[in-house]
Short mmCIF file of C-alpha atoms and ligand atoms in Angstrom, two decimals:
data_model
loop_
_atom_site.label_atom_id
_atom_site.label_comp_id
_atom_site.label_asym_id
_atom_site.label_seq_id
_atom_site.Cartn_x
_atom_site.Cartn_y
_atom_site.Cartn_z
CA MET O 1 -24.23 2.10 33.88
CA HIS O 2 -26.75 -0.78 34.11
CA SER O 3 -30.38 -0.37 33.34
CA ARG O 4 -32.44 0.82 36.26
CA LEU O 5 -35.70 2.28 37.17
CA LEU O 6 -35.15 5.93 37.55
CA PHE O 7 -37.29 8.59 39.03
CA TYR O 8 -36.21 12.16 39.51
CA SER O 9 -36.79 14.06 42.67
CA PHE O 10 -38.06 17.65 42.71
CA LEU O 11 -36.20 19.76 45.05
CA VAL O 12 -37.44 21.77 47.95
CA SER O 13 -35.28 23.60 50.39
CA GLY O 14 -34.31 21.99 53.73
CA VAL O 15 -31.87 23.05 56.39
CA LEU O 16 -29.49 20.28 57.59
CA PHE O 17 -28.14 21.78 60.79
CA SER O 18 -29.65 24.37 63.07
CA THR O 19 -26.01 25.45 63.74
CA ASP O 20 -25.34 29.06 62.95
CA GLY O 21 -24.14 29.56 59.37
CA ILE O 22 -20.64 30.99 60.04
CA ALA O 23 -19.72 28.27 62.51
CA GLN O 24 -21.07 25.74 59.97
CA LYS O 25 -18.90 27.21 57.18
CA LYS O 26 -15.85 26.92 59.40
CA LEU O 27 -16.57 23.23 60.15
CA ASP O 28 -17.07 22.57 56.48
CA ARG O 29 -13.81 24.13 55.61
CA LYS O 30 -12.26 21.86 58.25
CA ALA O 31 -13.94 18.90 56.73
CA VAL O 32 -12.74 19.84 53.25
CA LYS O 33 -9.15 20.03 54.56
CA GLN O 34 -9.35 16.63 56.29
CA LEU O 35 -10.85 14.96 53.15
CA LYS O 36 -8.04 16.50 51.08
CA THR O 37 -5.48 15.17 53.55
CA ASP O 38 -6.91 11.68 53.61
CA ILE O 39 -7.54 11.31 49.84
CA SER O 40 -4.24 12.89 48.82
CA TYR O 41 -2.36 10.28 50.86
CA LEU O 42 -4.56 7.26 49.98
CA ALA O 43 -4.42 8.14 46.31
CA SER O 44 -0.75 9.03 46.22
CA ASP O 45 1.84 7.00 44.20
CA ALA O 46 3.40 5.72 47.46
CA LEU O 47 0.46 3.42 47.87
CA GLU O 48 0.81 2.02 44.36
CA GLY O 49 -2.94 1.79 43.77
CA ARG O 50 -3.89 -0.09 46.95
CA ARG O 51 -4.28 -3.51 45.22
CA THR O 52 -5.59 -6.20 47.58
CA GLY O 53 -2.81 -8.11 49.41
CA THR O 54 0.06 -5.77 48.43
CA ALA O 55 2.27 -3.47 50.45
CA GLY O 56 0.19 -0.47 49.19
CA GLU O 57 -3.00 -1.94 50.62
CA ARG O 58 -1.26 -2.48 53.94
CA LYS O 59 0.08 1.07 54.06
CA ALA O 60 -3.50 2.26 53.40
CA ALA O 61 -4.76 -0.03 56.23
CA ASP O 62 -2.08 1.43 58.59
CA TYR O 63 -3.29 4.91 57.76
CA ILE O 64 -6.95 4.19 58.30
CA GLU O 65 -6.11 2.51 61.71
CA LYS O 66 -4.06 5.57 62.66
CA ARG O 67 -7.15 7.87 61.83
CA TYR O 68 -9.56 5.86 63.88
CA LYS O 69 -7.12 6.15 66.77
CA GLU O 70 -6.94 9.93 66.39
CA ILE O 71 -10.79 10.25 66.08
CA GLY O 72 -10.99 8.08 69.21
CA ILE O 73 -13.18 5.15 67.97
CA ALA O 74 -12.25 1.76 69.37
CA PRO O 75 -11.62 -1.33 67.21
CA TYR O 76 -14.64 -3.58 66.77
CA ARG O 77 -12.66 -6.69 67.74
CA SER O 78 -9.37 -6.77 69.64
CA GLN O 79 -7.77 -5.11 66.66
CA TYR O 80 -8.89 -2.87 63.84
CA LYS O 81 -7.48 -5.14 61.11
CA LEU O 82 -9.42 -8.17 60.12
CA PRO O 83 -7.59 -10.24 57.50
CA PHE O 84 -9.50 -12.54 55.23
CA HIS O 85 -8.53 -15.11 52.64
CA PHE O 86 -9.97 -15.70 49.22
CA VAL O 87 -9.24 -17.39 45.90
CA TYR O 88 -8.76 -15.32 42.72
CA GLY O 89 -7.29 -16.42 39.43
CA LYS O 90 -4.41 -18.81 38.87
CA GLU O 91 -0.67 -18.86 39.56
CA ILE O 92 2.32 -21.05 38.86
CA SER O 93 3.16 -23.42 41.78
CA PRO O 94 6.72 -23.13 42.96
CA ASN O 95 7.35 -26.87 42.14
CA THR O 96 6.82 -26.09 38.42
CA GLN O 97 9.82 -26.78 36.21
CA ILE O 98 10.55 -26.49 32.52
CA ARG O 99 13.98 -28.00 31.66
CA LEU O 100 15.70 -27.52 28.26
CA ALA O 101 18.83 -29.57 27.75
CA ASN O 102 18.50 -30.48 31.48
CA THR O 103 18.68 -26.79 32.47
CA PRO O 104 15.66 -25.29 34.38
CA ILE O 105 14.55 -22.11 32.66
CA HIS O 106 13.86 -18.95 34.54
CA PHE O 107 10.25 -17.81 34.94
CA PRO O 108 9.10 -15.48 33.54
CA GLU O 109 11.94 -14.06 31.54
CA ASP O 110 12.82 -17.19 29.67
CA GLY O 111 9.33 -18.70 29.59
CA PHE O 112 6.44 -20.04 31.67
CA PRO O 113 3.65 -22.54 31.66
CA LEU O 114 0.23 -21.28 30.43
CA PRO O 115 -2.56 -20.63 32.83
CA PHE O 116 -4.90 -23.29 31.02
CA SER O 117 -2.10 -25.89 31.11
CA GLY O 118 -2.86 -29.28 32.63
CA ASN O 119 -0.88 -30.38 35.64
CA LYS O 120 1.49 -33.10 34.32
CA LYS O 121 5.05 -34.22 34.18
CA ILE O 122 6.34 -35.33 30.80
CA HIS O 123 9.68 -35.69 28.98
CA SER O 124 10.69 -35.85 25.27
CA GLU O 125 13.55 -35.50 22.98
CA VAL O 126 12.25 -32.91 20.52
CA ILE O 127 13.23 -31.28 17.21
CA PRO O 128 11.51 -27.91 16.72
CA GLU O 129 8.68 -27.95 14.26
CA VAL O 130 8.67 -31.80 13.98
CA MET O 131 5.21 -32.83 14.95
CA GLU O 132 5.11 -36.50 15.83
CA ALA O 133 2.37 -38.39 17.77
CA GLY O 134 3.64 -39.54 21.16
CA ASN O 135 6.08 -36.62 21.58
CA ILE O 136 6.04 -32.98 22.91
CA TRP O 137 5.66 -30.58 20.08
CA MET O 138 7.80 -27.54 19.96
CA VAL O 139 6.33 -24.94 17.60
CA PRO O 140 6.58 -21.23 16.80
CA LEU O 141 3.74 -18.93 18.21
CA TYR O 142 3.94 -16.61 15.27
CA ASN O 143 3.81 -17.96 11.73
CA ASP O 144 5.53 -14.89 10.30
CA LYS O 145 6.86 -11.42 11.09
CA ASP O 146 3.46 -9.79 10.35
CA GLU O 147 1.80 -11.84 13.07
CA ALA O 148 4.56 -10.97 15.61
CA GLU O 149 4.13 -7.27 14.89
CA ASN O 150 0.35 -7.23 14.92
CA PRO O 151 -0.85 -5.68 18.20
CA HIS O 152 -4.21 -7.39 17.70
CA PHE O 153 -2.78 -10.93 17.39
CA GLU O 154 -4.54 -13.02 20.03
CA ALA O 155 -1.57 -15.01 21.41
CA GLU O 156 -3.45 -16.80 24.26
CA LYS O 157 -6.39 -17.74 22.10
CA THR O 158 -4.08 -18.96 19.39
CA MET O 159 -2.15 -21.14 21.71
CA TYR O 160 -5.26 -22.47 23.32
CA ASN O 161 -6.72 -23.65 20.01
CA LYS O 162 -3.38 -24.97 18.70
CA ALA O 163 -2.83 -26.90 22.01
CA LYS O 164 -6.24 -28.50 21.66
CA ASP O 165 -5.47 -29.52 18.09
CA ALA O 166 -2.08 -30.99 19.09
CA MET O 167 -3.68 -33.01 21.79
CA THR O 168 -6.19 -34.34 19.23
CA ASN O 169 -3.25 -35.15 16.92
CA GLY O 170 -1.47 -37.25 19.51
CA ALA O 171 1.03 -34.75 21.00
CA THR O 172 1.82 -35.30 24.64
CA GLY O 173 2.43 -31.66 25.41
CA ILE O 174 3.28 -28.42 23.51
CA LEU O 175 5.87 -25.71 23.89
CA PHE O 176 5.36 -22.50 21.99
CA TYR O 177 8.29 -20.10 21.27
CA ASP O 178 8.68 -16.50 20.09
CA SER O 179 11.29 -16.52 17.39
CA TYR O 180 10.76 -12.85 16.42
CA GLY O 181 11.09 -10.92 19.71
CA SER O 182 7.49 -9.63 19.47
CA LYS O 183 6.69 -6.37 21.45
CA TYR O 184 3.30 -7.90 22.07
CA ALA O 185 4.53 -11.31 23.40
CA PRO O 186 2.17 -12.68 26.01
CA ASP O 187 2.68 -12.59 29.88
CA PHE O 188 1.31 -15.19 32.23
CA ASN O 189 -2.30 -14.20 32.53
CA GLY O 190 -3.76 -15.42 35.93
CA GLN O 191 -7.19 -14.18 34.99
CA SER O 192 -7.37 -16.32 31.79
CA LEU O 193 -10.86 -17.44 31.15
CA ASN O 194 -9.64 -20.39 29.09
CA GLU O 195 -10.61 -23.64 30.70
CA THR O 196 -7.86 -25.96 31.90
CA ILE O 197 -7.03 -28.66 29.34
CA ASN O 198 -5.64 -31.98 30.44
CA PHE O 199 -2.32 -31.41 28.52
CA PRO O 200 0.78 -29.52 29.44
CA VAL O 201 1.29 -26.25 27.56
CA ALA O 202 4.19 -23.69 27.94
CA PHE O 203 5.63 -20.67 26.24
CA LEU O 204 9.24 -19.85 25.64
CA THR O 205 10.06 -16.15 25.38
CA PHE O 206 12.39 -14.64 22.74
CA ASN O 207 14.94 -14.59 25.48
CA GLY O 208 14.51 -18.26 26.20
CA TYR O 209 14.39 -19.15 22.47
CA GLN O 210 17.69 -17.47 21.94
CA LYS O 211 19.29 -19.21 24.85
CA TYR O 212 18.04 -22.72 24.29
CA VAL O 213 16.69 -23.29 20.85
CA HIS O 214 18.11 -20.87 18.30
CA ASN O 215 21.50 -22.52 17.72
CA GLN O 216 20.41 -26.11 18.26
CA ASN O 217 20.98 -28.49 15.40
CA ASN O 218 20.24 -31.70 17.32
CA THR O 219 17.33 -32.94 19.30
CA ILE O 220 16.69 -31.03 22.63
CA SER O 221 15.97 -32.74 25.73
CA LEU O 222 12.67 -31.22 27.16
CA ASP O 223 11.03 -31.74 30.51
CA LEU O 224 7.64 -30.24 31.39
CA ASP O 225 6.73 -30.55 34.97
CA ILE O 226 3.75 -28.15 35.36
CA ASN O 227 1.53 -27.33 38.32
CA ILE O 228 -0.84 -24.53 38.01
CA LYS O 229 -2.99 -23.72 41.04
CA LYS O 230 -5.69 -21.31 42.09
CA SER O 231 -4.15 -18.20 43.55
CA GLU O 232 -4.94 -17.73 47.22
CA ARG O 233 -4.87 -14.17 48.47
CA THR O 234 -5.19 -12.31 51.70
CA GLY O 235 -6.86 -8.97 52.11
CA THR O 236 -7.53 -6.93 55.17
CA ASN O 237 -10.75 -5.29 56.20
CA LEU O 238 -10.81 -2.79 59.09
CA ALA O 239 -13.58 -2.25 61.57
CA ALA O 240 -14.20 0.41 64.31
CA TYR O 241 -17.07 0.50 66.70
CA ILE O 242 -19.07 2.81 68.82
CA ASP O 243 -20.86 0.57 71.38
CA ASN O 244 -23.85 2.40 72.84
CA HIS O 245 -25.21 -0.85 74.35
CA ALA O 246 -28.21 -0.37 71.99
CA PRO O 247 -30.19 -3.37 70.80
CA TYR O 248 -29.37 -2.76 67.14
CA THR O 249 -26.26 -1.71 65.15
CA VAL O 250 -25.89 0.52 62.07
CA ILE O 251 -23.14 -0.39 59.73
CA LEU O 252 -21.44 2.21 57.51
CA GLY O 253 -18.92 1.00 55.03
CA ALA O 254 -16.60 1.90 52.14
CA HIS O 255 -13.98 -0.10 50.25
CA TYR O 256 -10.42 1.18 50.27
CA ASP O 257 -8.77 -1.21 47.84
CA HIS O 258 -8.15 -0.21 44.17
CA LEU O 259 -6.57 -1.73 41.04
CA GLY O 260 -2.83 -1.37 41.76
CA TYR O 261 -1.04 -1.30 38.39
CA GLY O 262 -4.17 -2.92 36.76
CA GLU O 263 -2.53 -6.54 37.08
CA ASP O 264 -5.96 -8.17 37.81
CA GLY O 265 -7.37 -7.33 34.37
CA ASN O 266 -9.92 -4.79 35.86
CA SER O 267 -8.37 -1.62 34.42
CA LEU O 268 -9.94 0.30 31.55
CA TYR O 269 -6.59 1.88 30.63
CA ALA O 270 -5.82 1.09 26.96
CA GLY O 271 -2.04 1.54 27.10
CA LYS O 272 0.32 -1.43 27.44
CA ASP O 273 2.61 0.26 29.95
CA LYS O 274 2.03 -0.37 33.65
CA GLN O 275 0.68 2.63 35.40
CA ILE O 276 -0.45 3.24 38.99
CA HIS O 277 -4.24 3.43 39.32
CA ASN O 278 -4.55 5.87 42.23
CA GLY O 279 -8.34 5.47 42.65
CA ALA O 280 -8.98 8.89 44.28
CA ASP O 281 -12.74 8.64 43.67
CA ASP O 282 -12.81 4.89 43.57
CA ASN O 283 -12.66 4.74 46.54
CA ALA O 284 -10.33 6.96 48.56
CA SER O 285 -13.36 9.31 48.48
CA GLY O 286 -15.60 6.86 50.31
CA THR O 287 -12.83 5.87 52.64
CA ALA O 288 -12.22 9.51 53.66
CA ALA O 289 -15.99 10.07 53.88
CA LEU O 290 -16.35 7.17 56.29
CA LEU O 291 -13.59 8.48 58.53
CA GLU O 292 -15.18 11.92 58.53
CA VAL O 293 -18.75 10.73 59.21
CA SER O 294 -17.54 8.41 62.01
CA GLN O 295 -16.07 11.54 63.67
CA TRP O 296 -19.47 13.41 63.32
CA ILE O 297 -21.41 10.47 64.77
CA LYS O 298 -19.02 10.37 67.72
CA LYS O 299 -18.95 14.11 68.22
CA HIS O 300 -22.74 14.44 68.13
CA LYS O 301 -23.14 11.45 70.38
CA LEU O 302 -25.71 9.64 68.27
CA HIS O 303 -26.67 6.82 70.62
CA LYS O 304 -29.97 5.09 69.67
CA TYR O 305 -28.02 2.55 67.73
CA ASN O 306 -24.48 1.11 67.91
CA TYR O 307 -22.26 2.30 64.99
CA LEU O 308 -19.91 -0.01 63.22
CA PHE O 309 -17.62 1.39 60.58
CA VAL O 310 -16.06 -1.03 58.10
CA ASN O 311 -13.35 -0.31 55.51
CA PHE O 312 -13.46 -3.18 53.00
CA SER O 313 -10.70 -4.61 50.86
CA GLY O 314 -10.97 -7.06 47.95
CA GLU O 315 -13.95 -5.10 46.52
CA GLU O 316 -12.54 -4.52 43.06
CA LEU O 317 -11.90 -8.29 42.60
CA GLY O 318 -15.55 -9.14 43.43
CA LEU O 319 -16.75 -7.91 46.85
CA PHE O 320 -14.54 -10.33 48.62
CA GLY O 321 -13.94 -8.17 51.81
CA SER O 322 -17.63 -7.50 52.43
CA LYS O 323 -18.62 -11.10 51.83
CA ALA O 324 -15.86 -12.27 54.18
CA PHE O 325 -16.98 -9.76 56.83
CA VAL O 326 -20.56 -10.78 56.64
CA LYS O 327 -19.52 -14.40 56.91
CA ASP O 328 -16.60 -14.24 59.43
CA GLU O 329 -18.31 -11.78 61.81
CA HIS O 330 -21.71 -13.63 61.67
CA VAL O 331 -23.52 -10.51 60.59
CA ASP O 332 -26.99 -11.17 61.71
CA SER O 333 -29.98 -9.29 60.16
CA ALA O 334 -31.75 -9.59 63.45
CA GLN O 335 -29.17 -7.33 65.07
CA VAL O 336 -28.24 -5.01 62.25
CA ALA O 337 -30.61 -2.04 61.60
CA TYR O 338 -29.34 -1.08 58.21
CA MET O 339 -26.17 -0.75 56.16
CA ILE O 340 -24.90 2.41 54.26
CA ASN O 341 -22.27 2.09 51.53
CA MET O 342 -20.30 4.92 49.97
CA ASP O 343 -18.40 4.05 46.77
CA MET O 344 -17.23 6.94 44.54
CA VAL O 345 -18.67 9.92 46.30
CA GLY O 346 -15.97 12.48 45.24
CA ARG O 347 -17.15 13.64 41.88
CA LEU O 348 -20.32 15.58 42.56
CA ASN O 349 -21.02 17.53 39.32
CA ASP O 350 -21.59 21.18 40.20
CA SER O 351 -23.93 21.74 37.23
CA THR O 352 -26.01 18.65 37.41
CA HIS O 353 -25.87 18.03 41.22
CA VAL O 354 -26.65 14.38 40.54
CA LEU O 355 -26.41 12.10 43.63
CA GLU O 356 -27.35 8.51 42.97
CA ILE O 357 -28.84 6.41 45.76
CA GLY O 358 -29.15 2.75 45.41
CA GLY O 359 -31.06 0.28 47.66
CA VAL O 360 -34.13 2.53 48.20
CA GLY O 361 -36.46 -0.42 47.62
CA THR O 362 -34.78 -2.55 50.41
CA SER O 363 -36.89 -1.00 53.18
CA PRO O 364 -40.32 0.90 53.37
CA ALA O 365 -38.42 3.22 55.81
CA TRP O 366 -36.45 4.70 52.88
CA SER O 367 -39.43 5.88 50.87
CA GLU O 368 -40.37 7.77 54.02
CA ILE O 369 -36.88 9.28 54.34
CA PHE O 370 -36.56 10.19 50.69
CA ALA O 371 -40.02 11.70 50.54
CA LYS O 372 -38.36 14.70 51.98
CA GLN O 373 -35.99 16.18 49.32
CA ASP O 374 -32.77 18.07 49.64
CA LYS O 375 -31.96 21.37 47.93
CA ASN O 376 -28.37 20.41 47.22
CA PHE O 377 -28.89 17.49 44.96
CA LYS O 378 -30.74 16.10 41.93
CA LEU O 379 -31.34 12.71 43.42
CA ILE O 380 -31.53 9.64 41.21
CA PHE O 381 -32.85 6.48 42.94
CA ASP O 382 -32.19 2.87 42.17
CA SER O 383 -34.44 0.49 44.16
CA SER O 384 -32.25 -2.58 43.76
CA GLY O 385 -30.30 -3.93 46.87
CA VAL O 386 -27.92 -5.56 44.41
CA GLY O 387 -25.36 -3.29 42.77
CA PRO O 388 -21.61 -3.14 41.77
CA SER O 389 -20.39 -2.61 45.36
CA ASP O 390 -20.26 -3.93 48.93
CA HIS O 391 -23.86 -3.13 50.07
CA THR O 392 -24.82 -6.11 47.94
CA SER O 393 -23.23 -8.46 50.40
CA PHE O 394 -25.34 -6.99 53.19
CA TYR O 395 -28.54 -6.86 51.19
CA HIS O 396 -28.02 -10.65 50.56
CA ALA O 397 -27.78 -11.17 54.31
CA GLY O 398 -31.31 -9.73 54.79
CA ILE O 399 -30.25 -6.12 55.75
CA PRO O 400 -31.79 -2.96 54.37
CA VAL O 401 -29.10 -1.06 52.48
CA LEU O 402 -28.41 2.38 50.95
CA PHE O 403 -25.59 2.99 48.38
CA PHE O 404 -24.28 6.57 47.70
CA PHE O 405 -22.55 7.31 44.47
CA THR O 406 -21.86 10.60 42.62
CA GLY O 407 -21.74 8.84 39.22
CA THR O 408 -19.25 7.40 36.83
CA HIS O 409 -16.84 9.47 34.72
CA LYS O 410 -14.08 9.21 32.06
CA ASP O 411 -11.37 8.49 34.59
CA TYR O 412 -13.27 5.40 36.10
CA HIS O 413 -10.85 2.56 36.51
CA LYS O 414 -8.06 4.44 34.73
CA PRO O 415 -4.62 5.81 36.07
CA SER O 416 -6.15 9.25 35.79
CA ASP O 417 -8.61 8.97 38.71
CA ASP O 418 -6.48 11.33 40.80
CA ALA O 419 -7.01 13.38 43.94
CA ASP O 420 -6.91 16.77 42.14
CA LYS O 421 -10.08 15.87 40.37
CA ILE O 422 -12.19 15.39 43.54
CA ASN O 423 -14.87 17.95 44.32
CA TYR O 424 -14.03 18.35 47.99
CA PRO O 425 -16.78 20.88 48.85
CA GLY O 426 -19.19 18.63 46.96
CA GLU O 427 -18.10 15.61 48.93
CA VAL O 428 -18.76 17.48 52.13
CA LYS O 429 -22.29 18.19 50.85
CA VAL O 430 -22.75 14.41 50.24
CA LEU O 431 -21.47 13.76 53.77
CA HIS O 432 -23.96 16.18 55.29
CA TYR O 433 -26.72 14.32 53.41
CA VAL O 434 -25.58 10.90 54.64
CA TYR O 435 -25.18 12.09 58.20
CA HIS O 436 -28.60 13.73 58.02
CA ILE O 437 -30.14 10.37 57.25
CA VAL O 438 -28.23 8.56 59.92
CA ASP O 439 -29.39 11.29 62.36
CA GLU O 440 -33.04 11.08 61.24
CA MET O 441 -32.98 7.33 61.65
CA GLU O 442 -32.08 7.70 65.29
CA ASN O 443 -35.67 8.54 65.93
CA LYS O 444 -37.11 5.65 63.91
CA PRO O 445 -37.49 1.92 64.75
CA LYS O 446 -35.24 -0.68 63.11
CA PRO O 447 -36.28 -0.45 59.39
CA LYS O 448 -38.04 -3.48 57.78
CA TYR O 449 -36.33 -5.43 55.09
CA LEU O 450 -37.76 -5.87 51.60
CA VAL O 451 -36.65 -7.99 48.71
CA THR O 452 -36.08 -5.91 45.58
CA LYS O 453 -36.15 -6.47 41.85
CA GLN O 454 -32.69 -6.95 40.62
CA THR O 455 -31.65 -4.63 37.76
CA SER O 456 -27.87 -4.44 38.04
CA VAL O 457 -25.35 -6.52 36.18
CA GLY O 458 -22.37 -4.30 36.88
CA LYS O 459 -20.89 -1.10 35.53
CA VAL O 460 -21.53 -2.17 31.86
CA ASN O 461 -24.20 -1.22 29.33
CA PHE O 462 -26.21 -3.96 27.74
CA LYS O 463 -29.01 -3.92 25.27
CA VAL O 464 -30.51 -6.98 27.04
CA THR O 465 -30.49 -8.57 30.48
CA LEU O 466 -31.11 -12.19 31.54
CA GLY O 467 -32.28 -11.03 34.99
CA ILE O 468 -29.90 -13.09 37.11
CA MET O 469 -27.67 -12.21 40.02
CA PRO O 470 -24.28 -13.83 39.23
CA ASP O 471 -22.12 -15.30 41.98
CA TYR O 472 -19.04 -13.13 41.57
CA THR O 473 -16.90 -15.48 43.71
CA PHE O 474 -17.51 -18.66 41.65
CA GLN O 475 -14.37 -19.76 39.95
CA ASP O 476 -15.03 -23.19 38.52
CA GLY O 477 -15.94 -22.31 34.96
CA GLY O 478 -19.24 -20.72 33.97
CA VAL O 479 -21.37 -18.24 35.83
CA ARG O 480 -23.22 -19.56 38.87
CA VAL O 481 -26.71 -18.06 39.32
CA ASP O 482 -27.15 -16.63 42.85
CA GLY O 483 -30.64 -15.32 42.34
CA VAL O 484 -33.26 -14.97 39.58
CA SER O 485 -35.26 -11.77 39.15
CA GLU O 486 -39.08 -11.88 38.85
CA ASN O 487 -40.56 -11.21 35.35
CA LYS O 488 -37.30 -11.36 33.58
CA PRO O 489 -36.17 -13.64 30.68
CA ALA O 490 -34.24 -16.06 32.91
CA LYS O 491 -37.11 -16.62 35.24
CA ARG O 492 -39.55 -17.15 32.41
CA ALA O 493 -37.25 -19.62 30.76
CA GLY O 494 -37.07 -21.64 33.98
CA ILE O 495 -33.39 -20.89 35.04
CA GLN O 496 -32.94 -21.51 38.75
CA GLU O 497 -30.68 -20.42 41.58
CA GLY O 498 -27.61 -22.69 41.56
CA ASP O 499 -27.61 -23.28 37.85
CA ILE O 500 -24.23 -22.80 36.23
CA ILE O 501 -24.41 -20.96 32.86
CA ILE O 502 -21.82 -22.46 30.53
CA GLN O 503 -23.04 -21.13 27.20
CA LEU O 504 -25.20 -18.43 25.81
CA GLY O 505 -26.33 -19.14 22.19
CA THR O 506 -23.14 -20.05 20.47
CA TYR O 507 -20.94 -18.17 22.93
CA LYS O 508 -19.05 -20.19 25.59
CA VAL O 509 -19.27 -18.79 29.04
CA GLN O 510 -16.23 -19.51 31.20
CA GLY O 511 -16.61 -16.77 33.84
CA MET O 512 -17.99 -13.31 34.40
CA GLN O 513 -15.98 -11.65 31.59
CA SER O 514 -17.04 -14.12 28.80
CA TYR O 515 -20.61 -13.95 30.21
CA MET O 516 -20.72 -10.23 29.71
CA GLU O 517 -19.06 -10.51 26.32
CA ALA O 518 -21.65 -13.11 25.27
CA LEU O 519 -24.54 -10.98 26.59
CA ALA O 520 -23.33 -8.02 24.56
CA HIS O 521 -23.95 -9.89 21.29
CA PHE O 522 -27.72 -9.98 21.84
CA ASN O 523 -30.43 -7.49 20.93
CA LYS O 524 -33.88 -6.87 22.42
CA GLY O 525 -36.31 -9.61 21.47
CA ASP O 526 -33.63 -12.12 20.30
CA LYS O 527 -34.39 -15.84 20.87
CA THR O 528 -31.53 -18.12 21.88
CA PHE O 529 -30.54 -21.15 23.98
CA VAL O 530 -28.85 -20.96 27.42
CA THR O 531 -26.83 -24.03 28.34
CA VAL O 532 -26.62 -24.64 32.03
CA LEU O 533 -25.36 -27.21 34.50
CA ARG O 534 -28.00 -28.22 36.95
CA ASP O 535 -26.87 -30.86 39.51
CA LYS O 536 -23.98 -31.65 37.01
CA GLN O 537 -26.47 -32.36 34.20
CA LYS O 538 -26.20 -30.32 31.06
CA MET O 539 -29.53 -28.67 29.98
CA GLU O 540 -30.33 -26.49 26.95
CA ILE O 541 -32.98 -24.04 27.81
CA PRO O 542 -34.76 -21.82 25.26
CA LEU O 543 -34.85 -18.20 26.19
CA GLU O 544 -36.32 -14.98 24.71
CA PHE O 545 -34.96 -11.57 25.69
CA ASP O 546 -37.35 -8.70 26.46
CA LYS O 547 -38.56 -6.63 23.57
ZN1 LIG K 601 -13.84 0.29 41.18
#
């Protein structure tokens, strides 16, 4: 996890409900059963990992809608489902064609254009491995069998560098081919961080090579007509609403999307085979928790605020659902009292009892609330309103937030995050705690908003930090700075909101991934240069990391 200011709570006993103990135990058993039912379904293989925009995501959305209907909470708008559109990664436009001997090849089994290819239409008569200026070059990807059999061979990087060289040497385009049938041959990588080059680049698989190239003694007629575009996707949020005609609304949220088969490059699974990432803790646990707590709020008739329950999609790709919700629904900090986010609340450790709570610095009201401790947990607080989940979108809209999280674990973002590993009684304890806060807030005025120091970069460990909030939605090369933290290296160096970081030291930054990789190279106290684009002007800014 990211660096953070931690302080540990000391525990005193407290009673959550005045309800008699036996009746409470019965209700808790009921809650455990319901959480099991919800999580087991949401994290089942039938939903194929609930990847945003897939049939699995839609099945999960149907289920959540059905549950709100059962509980008896109305939709926020005319319907529960609120679709949103966003751009993520790249794809091959349908009008793209690669023709060999005037025959269009089949994508992707025979070959495909590369994600960094320029959009161009060119024709050549080519002879493999003859590299003439003014012609398309057709060259092997692997120089020898060893390269083809090396699992660490970086195919995309190799092709990117060779393509740039070929362009410099007068080629009009380049087609790589696999003449060995490598087990590690590349796929089309929509999340490629390589910048687009103004030059058509394509790859012929072993299959395509055998069909079109292997037995050719003459020149081959080759047409590259390539069109790579940004990939537009649609996700679906859901929102249910208890309207008490109160002046202010409380928003409770949890994302329900997950990684699918890991196609978006956000899996931590090391294997090459495609496996379903069930995402039981991340975040079927929060989804089920939200449904359960909505039922409690309804049953106990909390009424000083209106209550809005939002199930987000697109979280795993960069908080797209919560950002869209804030924007599309014109979420107004003047009308929203506070927002509570639950992401990964199913793995309470029965020996450490750690419950992490983020956002406690976003309102003075929270220090009052958390001054009273709870016997069930060892609470770890993070003051920042910015974190690796959807509350960040509401914090940026000027709304006090809280983020509940039972901690990361070895199954995080792996196919092994399964329903049988959830601590169901532990999750019910977390739910009581969350409900208790909501209940206590009923008797308090709308909490004031505070801007917090930003300590989070994401769920990654670094020795150093720049102290910027990156814009996770920015897709045009580099990392756009959304905010700069006080008293941190970036601020001291004079980096400003809106700057686009394109290089850290000698490391090129093409997006979030290369930014994080670049950051990992630095140690405390290192001095370097940050290259940024400010109003399209390139600037090199000297920077010193904290000691
Ligand atoms: Zn996740």
